[in-house]
Amino acid sequence: MQIIRSVSEMQALAAALHAQGQIIGLVPTMGALHEGHLTLIRLAAERADAIVVSIFVNPTQFAPSEDFNKYPRELEADVARCEAAGADYVFAPPNEEIYPKGYSTYITEEHVAKPLEGVSRPTHFRGVTTVVAKLFNICRPDLAVFGQKDAQQVAVIRKMVIDLHFSVDVIVAPTLREADGLAMSSRNRYLTATQRVEALAISRALFKARDMVAAGERRADRLVAEATHILSQQRRIRVIYVALVSRTTMEPAREAITGESVLTIAVWMDDVRLIDNLVL
Ligand code: PAF
């Protein structure tokens, strides 16, 4: 397992791997890896020869009021987790390598990024697309694996890949859940025991909608109303949005279409922001 810190070293490595005919798989992360990330690494390892995990807490996707400073950083433990999951390289650049002094170029997707997360976090996806485009240019992956947990991020990245002609196959891994249904997230560690119990309402709301669809209910207003009702019964939860949308465009759907519609939820659990979704 090799740890790479500089952009030039990573670019040289990617060129050498391509020259040897190896397929490069990239798993972009911000570290604090949990079992969900390890699934992404294992999926990449099934499809590529050389697996690169990037670990970079990207400042441009956090608003000044958000948790950039407190975001967990545990590189040594993460490297061990990557190795155990089958990664070959960890690309963990310091901030100055990615955003040197005077840095001033950003990528903005202007449609899919606008609703939902884009409303409450207006600069977030600009940071995500910018850093992911950079990671694609630095690591030169043939494929990159992202988690369905960040449904809108996946849709925005797919759109960027199409619009900017990146030759990267975007692979999406299903959300991994704890045994009680809570979607795995690096931010779950912020939750107290009481908050964690209340947070289960999020997956309960999604599963209830899935059951309603299985029983024949397709109307978005009814699915959203039921999910919102379940969430609103928790004292600590403030709903940011509950929406049934197209998984590719993030535009509102009037009816659930199998495999195409996603019910997506964002809430404040006291001061912790949680998101989750389910493709219906
Ligand atoms: O999903 C994440 O962890 C981040 O948004 C990503 C894709 C690594 C970009 O910083």
PDB file of N, CA, C and O and ligand atoms in Angstrom, residues 27-31 37 54 56-58 61 71 124 127-128 131-132 135 146-147 150 153 157, ligand 1:
ATOM      1  N   VAL A  27     -11.889   5.664  -5.697  1.00  0.00           N
ATOM      2  CA  VAL A  27     -12.952   5.855  -4.711  1.00  0.00           C
ATOM      3  C   VAL A  27     -12.668   7.177  -4.001  1.00  0.00           C
ATOM      4  O   VAL A  27     -11.797   7.240  -3.127  1.00  0.00           O
ATOM      5  N   PRO A  28     -13.380   8.246  -4.384  1.00  0.00           N
ATOM      6  CA  PRO A  28     -13.142   9.534  -3.730  1.00  0.00           C
ATOM      7  C   PRO A  28     -13.816   9.570  -2.354  1.00  0.00           C
ATOM      8  O   PRO A  28     -14.994   9.225  -2.235  1.00  0.00           O
ATOM      9  N   THR A  29     -13.079   9.982  -1.332  1.00  0.00           N
ATOM     10  CA  THR A  29     -13.662  10.063   0.023  1.00  0.00           C
ATOM     11  C   THR A  29     -13.094  11.286   0.750  1.00  0.00           C
ATOM     12  O   THR A  29     -12.119  11.879   0.305  1.00  0.00           O
ATOM     13  N   MET A  30     -13.743  11.591   1.866  1.00  0.00           N
ATOM     14  CA  MET A  30     -13.182  12.615   2.754  1.00  0.00           C
ATOM     15  C   MET A  30     -12.642  11.956   4.029  1.00  0.00           C
ATOM     16  O   MET A  30     -12.438  12.625   5.048  1.00  0.00           O
ATOM     17  N   GLY A  31     -12.414  10.657   3.978  1.00  0.00           N
ATOM     18  CA  GLY A  31     -11.858   9.957   5.134  1.00  0.00           C
ATOM     19  C   GLY A  31     -12.917   9.632   6.166  1.00  0.00           C
ATOM     20  O   GLY A  31     -14.111   9.647   5.870  1.00  0.00           O
ATOM     21  N   HIS A  37     -17.951   2.954   3.024  1.00  0.00           N
ATOM     22  CA  HIS A  37     -16.828   3.281   2.130  1.00  0.00           C
ATOM     23  C   HIS A  37     -16.099   2.003   1.694  1.00  0.00           C
ATOM     24  O   HIS A  37     -15.660   1.880   0.553  1.00  0.00           O
ATOM     25  N   SER A  54      -8.984   8.245  -2.648  1.00  0.00           N
ATOM     26  CA  SER A  54      -8.531   9.587  -2.281  1.00  0.00           C
ATOM     27  C   SER A  54      -9.158   9.960  -0.947  1.00  0.00           C
ATOM     28  O   SER A  54     -10.329   9.658  -0.681  1.00  0.00           O
ATOM     29  N   PHE A  56      -9.489  13.332   1.220  1.00  0.00           N
ATOM     30  CA  PHE A  56      -9.244  14.773   1.217  1.00  0.00           C
ATOM     31  C   PHE A  56     -10.510  15.464   1.730  1.00  0.00           C
ATOM     32  O   PHE A  56     -11.571  15.334   1.119  1.00  0.00           O
ATOM     33  N   VAL A  57     -10.397  16.129   2.855  1.00  0.00           N
ATOM     34  CA  VAL A  57     -11.551  16.884   3.374  1.00  0.00           C
ATOM     35  C   VAL A  57     -11.572  18.197   2.603  1.00  0.00           C
ATOM     36  O   VAL A  57     -10.742  19.079   2.833  1.00  0.00           O
ATOM     37  N   ASN A  58     -12.506  18.256   1.667  1.00  0.00           N
ATOM     38  CA  ASN A  58     -12.483  19.311   0.652  1.00  0.00           C
ATOM     39  C   ASN A  58     -13.115  20.603   1.180  1.00  0.00           C
ATOM     40  O   ASN A  58     -14.338  20.680   1.314  1.00  0.00           O
ATOM     41  N   GLN A  61     -16.401  22.520  -0.384  1.00  0.00           N
ATOM     42  CA  GLN A  61     -17.787  22.043  -0.360  1.00  0.00           C
ATOM     43  C   GLN A  61     -18.470  22.289   0.982  1.00  0.00           C
ATOM     44  O   GLN A  61     -19.606  21.877   1.193  1.00  0.00           O
ATOM     45  N   TYR A  71     -14.791  18.154  11.127  1.00  0.00           N
ATOM     46  CA  TYR A  71     -14.946  16.905  10.370  1.00  0.00           C
ATOM     47  C   TYR A  71     -13.831  15.941  10.785  1.00  0.00           C
ATOM     48  O   TYR A  71     -12.655  16.311  10.827  1.00  0.00           O
ATOM     49  N   HIS A 124     -22.334  24.134  -2.053  1.00  0.00           N
ATOM     50  CA  HIS A 124     -21.823  22.783  -1.791  1.00  0.00           C
ATOM     51  C   HIS A 124     -21.403  22.046  -3.070  1.00  0.00           C
ATOM     52  O   HIS A 124     -20.261  21.570  -3.187  1.00  0.00           O
ATOM     53  N   GLY A 127     -18.258  23.011  -4.917  1.00  0.00           N
ATOM     54  CA  GLY A 127     -17.058  22.440  -4.306  1.00  0.00           C
ATOM     55  C   GLY A 127     -16.868  20.992  -4.682  1.00  0.00           C
ATOM     56  O   GLY A 127     -15.755  20.534  -4.969  1.00  0.00           O
ATOM     57  N   VAL A 128     -17.990  20.244  -4.709  1.00  0.00           N
ATOM     58  CA  VAL A 128     -17.905  18.811  -5.033  1.00  0.00           C
ATOM     59  C   VAL A 128     -17.459  18.624  -6.484  1.00  0.00           C
ATOM     60  O   VAL A 128     -16.531  17.856  -6.771  1.00  0.00           O
ATOM     61  N   VAL A 131     -13.750  19.578  -6.992  1.00  0.00           N
ATOM     62  CA  VAL A 131     -12.741  18.640  -6.475  1.00  0.00           C
ATOM     63  C   VAL A 131     -12.805  17.300  -7.211  1.00  0.00           C
ATOM     64  O   VAL A 131     -11.760  16.678  -7.464  1.00  0.00           O
ATOM     65  N   VAL A 132     -13.995  16.852  -7.580  1.00  0.00           N
ATOM     66  CA  VAL A 132     -14.086  15.563  -8.287  1.00  0.00           C
ATOM     67  C   VAL A 132     -13.453  15.687  -9.678  1.00  0.00           C
ATOM     68  O   VAL A 132     -12.728  14.794 -10.126  1.00  0.00           O
ATOM     69  N   LEU A 135      -9.833  15.499  -9.104  1.00  0.00           N
ATOM     70  CA  LEU A 135      -9.407  14.120  -8.796  1.00  0.00           C
ATOM     71  C   LEU A 135      -9.386  13.272 -10.066  1.00  0.00           C
ATOM     72  O   LEU A 135      -8.503  12.437 -10.247  1.00  0.00           O
ATOM     73  N   PHE A 146     -19.105   5.856  -6.319  1.00  0.00           N
ATOM     74  CA  PHE A 146     -19.731   6.765  -5.361  1.00  0.00           C
ATOM     75  C   PHE A 146     -20.890   6.030  -4.693  1.00  0.00           C
ATOM     76  O   PHE A 146     -21.416   5.055  -5.237  1.00  0.00           O
ATOM     77  N   GLY A 147     -21.317   6.539  -3.537  1.00  0.00           N
ATOM     78  CA  GLY A 147     -22.410   5.888  -2.808  1.00  0.00           C
ATOM     79  C   GLY A 147     -23.753   6.528  -3.115  1.00  0.00           C
ATOM     80  O   GLY A 147     -23.864   7.751  -3.216  1.00  0.00           O
ATOM     81  N   ASP A 150     -25.550   9.616  -1.168  1.00  0.00           N
ATOM     82  CA  ASP A 150     -25.560  11.009  -1.620  1.00  0.00           C
ATOM     83  C   ASP A 150     -26.176  11.046  -3.014  1.00  0.00           C
ATOM     84  O   ASP A 150     -25.486  11.233  -4.023  1.00  0.00           O
ATOM     85  N   GLN A 153     -25.578  14.125  -5.189  1.00  0.00           N
ATOM     86  CA  GLN A 153     -24.159  14.200  -5.580  1.00  0.00           C
ATOM     87  C   GLN A 153     -23.898  13.283  -6.775  1.00  0.00           C
ATOM     88  O   GLN A 153     -23.220  13.665  -7.743  1.00  0.00           O
ATOM     89  N   ILE A 157     -22.642  14.558 -10.409  1.00  0.00           N
ATOM     90  CA  ILE A 157     -21.367  14.077 -10.966  1.00  0.00           C
ATOM     91  C   ILE A 157     -21.599  13.391 -12.317  1.00  0.00           C
ATOM     92  O   ILE A 157     -20.845  13.611 -13.266  1.00  0.00           O
TER      93      ILE A 157
HETATM   94  O1  PAF B   1     -18.917  12.112  -0.863  1.00  0.00           O
HETATM   95  C1  PAF B   1     -17.874  12.616  -0.424  1.00  0.00           C
HETATM   96  O2  PAF B   1     -17.233  12.109   0.507  1.00  0.00           O
HETATM   97  C2  PAF B   1     -17.366  13.898  -1.058  1.00  0.00           C
HETATM   98  O3  PAF B   1     -18.398  14.752  -1.409  1.00  0.00           O
HETATM   99  C3  PAF B   1     -16.411  13.656  -2.248  1.00  0.00           C
HETATM  100  C4  PAF B   1     -17.133  12.982  -3.406  1.00  0.00           C
HETATM  101  C5  PAF B   1     -15.250  12.789  -1.801  1.00  0.00           C
HETATM  102  C6  PAF B   1     -15.863  14.984  -2.752  1.00  0.00           C
HETATM  103  O4  PAF B   1     -15.147  15.644  -1.766  1.00  0.00           O
END
